[in-house]
Amino acid sequence: MSTPSSPGPAHESSQFALLGQRRFAPFFWTQFLGAANDNIFKFAFTVLVTYQLSLSWLPGKMAGLVIGAVFIAPFLLFSATSGQLADKYDKATLTRLVKNLELLIMVLGAVGLFTTLVPLLLGCIFLLGLHSTLFGPVKYAYLPQHLNEHELTGGNGMIEMGTFVAILLGNLAGGVLIALPADAWLPGTQAVALVCLALAVVGRLVAQAVPATPSTAPGLKVNWNPVSETWRNLKLAHEGVAVFRSLLGISWMWFFGAVFLSQFPAFAKDVLHGNEQVASLLLVVFSLGIATGSLLCETLSRRHVEIGLVPLGAIGMSVFAADLYLASRGLGANSSGTMTVGAFITQLAHWRVLADLFALSLAAGLYSVPMYALIQLRSPPSHRARIIAANNILNALFMIGSSLIVGALLSAGVSIPEVFGLIALANLVVGGYIFLLVPEYLLRFLAWVLSRFVYRLRLIGDEHIPATGAAVIVCNHVSFVDAVLLMAASPRPIRFVMDHRIFKVPVLGWMFKLAKAIPIAPRGEDPAAYEAAFAAADAVLADGELIGIFPEGGITNDGNLQPFKGGVMKILERRPVPVVPVALVNLWGSFFSRAEGGRAMVKPFRRGLFSRVSVVAAPPMAPEQVTPDGLRATVHGLLQAHGEPVLLPAAA
């Protein structure tokens, strides 16, 4: 990953502090203004054709579908090319070129709006889709070049929040502006034209401040065939299982969201018996939910790329979509036929509908932001933009599939609430499939739950655990959940070398098998298994990943730090890599430790709920400086420095 430019303090400042920094703020406002402008123009044009013009070749009831299809077509046609351009050229330069294109589009759009020339306006919709297609890979490939791992989740949350707020404000502004009467001092079409032109100018001025973002593949030869290039990038993404499944997971989120967004007008009219204002209220609640969930990711993840939030989001999406089905299927008809917003919110049953809609969209924000961050963090920098471009194509295909499937269900007589119920069920199936294929999501979720609802986990020095490259994590062994807590502290997976007997422990054994932990047996007991464990550990390090070991050889029976064995030296003899000493502090005496006379898991509330524990990491040690006694002394020093009076028995 490229070195972030002037990263801010990762632990002291929040994601909102990025808005005061040049490496983020100009880019954020550039994308915000662009998204708002797209949606003002699109929504105003849709209302114009639906309510104000009468066209035989574009009837009002088809306007939204046709305009949406024209806008999304460039994503299918040009995403592969745009991804290559974003990898080949400086992203700040591309950002300014894209904003130049937006200015040209809005000049043409102004002509179309002043003359109500619908074919020209449709052409502008296609060009706006092209504008978004070119900018999409730039947007998500830009962030990892300017933000470090601790800032990446917060940065993505801000971008996601900004995008949905811009969509919301754009739709609302477009609807208000186009509704201005023809005899007003500034008629609706002219007001939309002037506002869109003004936003394009402001966006171009802001883009001038976006800092240089060097090419990650300057020697790339552009393949202009979108089909072969898309296939090539999907194959490249498939090499990293977590990245590829994340692409599919994000595309599924767009499928899921498109079901609700496409049905808001009909849902408001036919099920909730509300007018157009009620449909707008649903959009507002949905957008605010996405924005809130996106912003919460940084707090809930402790500023790591925490993919443990993805299962939490998936569960919330299904639970609240299912409750939306239950809440809406029994609503009776309104005598007046169409309620205003004021009348709508006076009924308690409608508050349940709004709460479900807000909660499921909040869950979708929790679901999507960590996936975007994971793709950025683990994609090869030289191909990152192209992988994101391939994801944009998948997103478009999934949204088209969503429209076709929902249309078929409605044509078959399925009600809108029943569609919501079916999507809740489908989300459970898809989520379960993804999490079984990539158990890292589920494992990180379990680690996230354990570190927040069983223990009150504090991370100290976790920036010393490397976000990239091979390393060995060495830690004291206090309980049966040590590995799970280390997972919660690490920005990426750790493959643990563990005593083969722990795999026989109910639940924990299944979890460690799922985590692909490496079983090891004493050399005297099973020489073949002993050697196989070190060979497997070396293969993990050769792939640039993390290995975790507990060099005491077993869980302490008295809370004291036992002598470190020489396994770490055997690993380093095969492959010299940095070693990170880590201490688990204050874990002795908890339910999972052997505090009951050498027994564990005897008294569930031995230390009550939310007992405080810490994971403390020291700076990495060069392999030539590592000795078992030196590592042991370092870990002991970490324990003492953070208030745990652990004895240090004499080395064997």
mmCIF file of C-alpha atoms in Angstrom, residues 68-82 126 129-130 133 225-227 230 389-401:
data_model
loop_
_atom_site.group_PDB
_atom_site.id
_atom_site.type_symbol
_atom_site.label_atom_id
_atom_site.label_comp_id
_atom_site.label_asym_id
_atom_site.label_seq_id
_atom_site.Cartn_x
_atom_site.Cartn_y
_atom_site.Cartn_z
ATOM 1 C CA GLY A 68 -32.220 5.251 -14.515
ATOM 2 C CA ALA A 69 -31.264 2.811 -17.290
ATOM 3 C CA VAL A 70 -29.589 5.557 -19.360
ATOM 4 C CA PHE A 71 -27.625 6.731 -16.308
ATOM 5 C CA ILE A 72 -26.409 3.248 -15.384
ATOM 6 C CA ALA A 73 -25.423 2.199 -18.938
ATOM 7 C CA PRO A 74 -21.951 3.854 -18.797
ATOM 8 C CA PHE A 75 -21.098 1.804 -15.680
ATOM 9 C CA LEU A 76 -21.442 -1.331 -17.778
ATOM 10 C CA LEU A 77 -19.691 0.096 -20.830
ATOM 11 C CA PHE A 78 -16.797 2.118 -19.409
ATOM 12 C CA SER A 79 -16.003 0.966 -15.857
ATOM 13 C CA ALA A 80 -13.182 -1.322 -17.007
ATOM 14 C CA THR A 81 -11.553 1.543 -18.907
ATOM 15 C CA SER A 82 -12.013 4.028 -16.060
ATOM 16 C CA PHE A 126 -25.839 9.430 -20.183
ATOM 17 C CA GLY A 129 -23.431 8.446 -15.857
ATOM 18 C CA LEU A 130 -20.089 8.537 -17.705
ATOM 19 C CA THR A 133 -18.225 6.000 -13.974
ATOM 20 C CA ASN A 225 -11.907 -3.947 -24.611
ATOM 21 C CA PRO A 226 -14.285 -3.622 -21.623
ATOM 22 C CA VAL A 227 -15.332 -7.280 -21.648
ATOM 23 C CA THR A 230 -13.491 -6.708 -16.711
ATOM 24 C CA ALA A 389 -14.084 -0.592 -11.374
ATOM 25 C CA ALA A 390 -14.958 -4.275 -11.714
ATOM 26 C CA ASN A 391 -16.980 -3.904 -8.519
ATOM 27 C CA ASN A 392 -18.875 -0.989 -10.073
ATOM 28 C CA ILE A 393 -19.840 -3.220 -12.979
ATOM 29 C CA LEU A 394 -21.023 -5.927 -10.595
ATOM 30 C CA ASN A 395 -23.003 -3.310 -8.661
ATOM 31 C CA ALA A 396 -24.729 -2.193 -11.851
ATOM 32 C CA LEU A 397 -25.545 -5.765 -12.857
ATOM 33 C CA PHE A 398 -26.912 -6.559 -9.410
ATOM 34 C CA MET A 399 -29.113 -3.434 -9.451
ATOM 35 C CA ILE A 400 -30.442 -4.344 -12.891
ATOM 36 C CA GLY A 401 -31.098 -7.857 -11.610
#
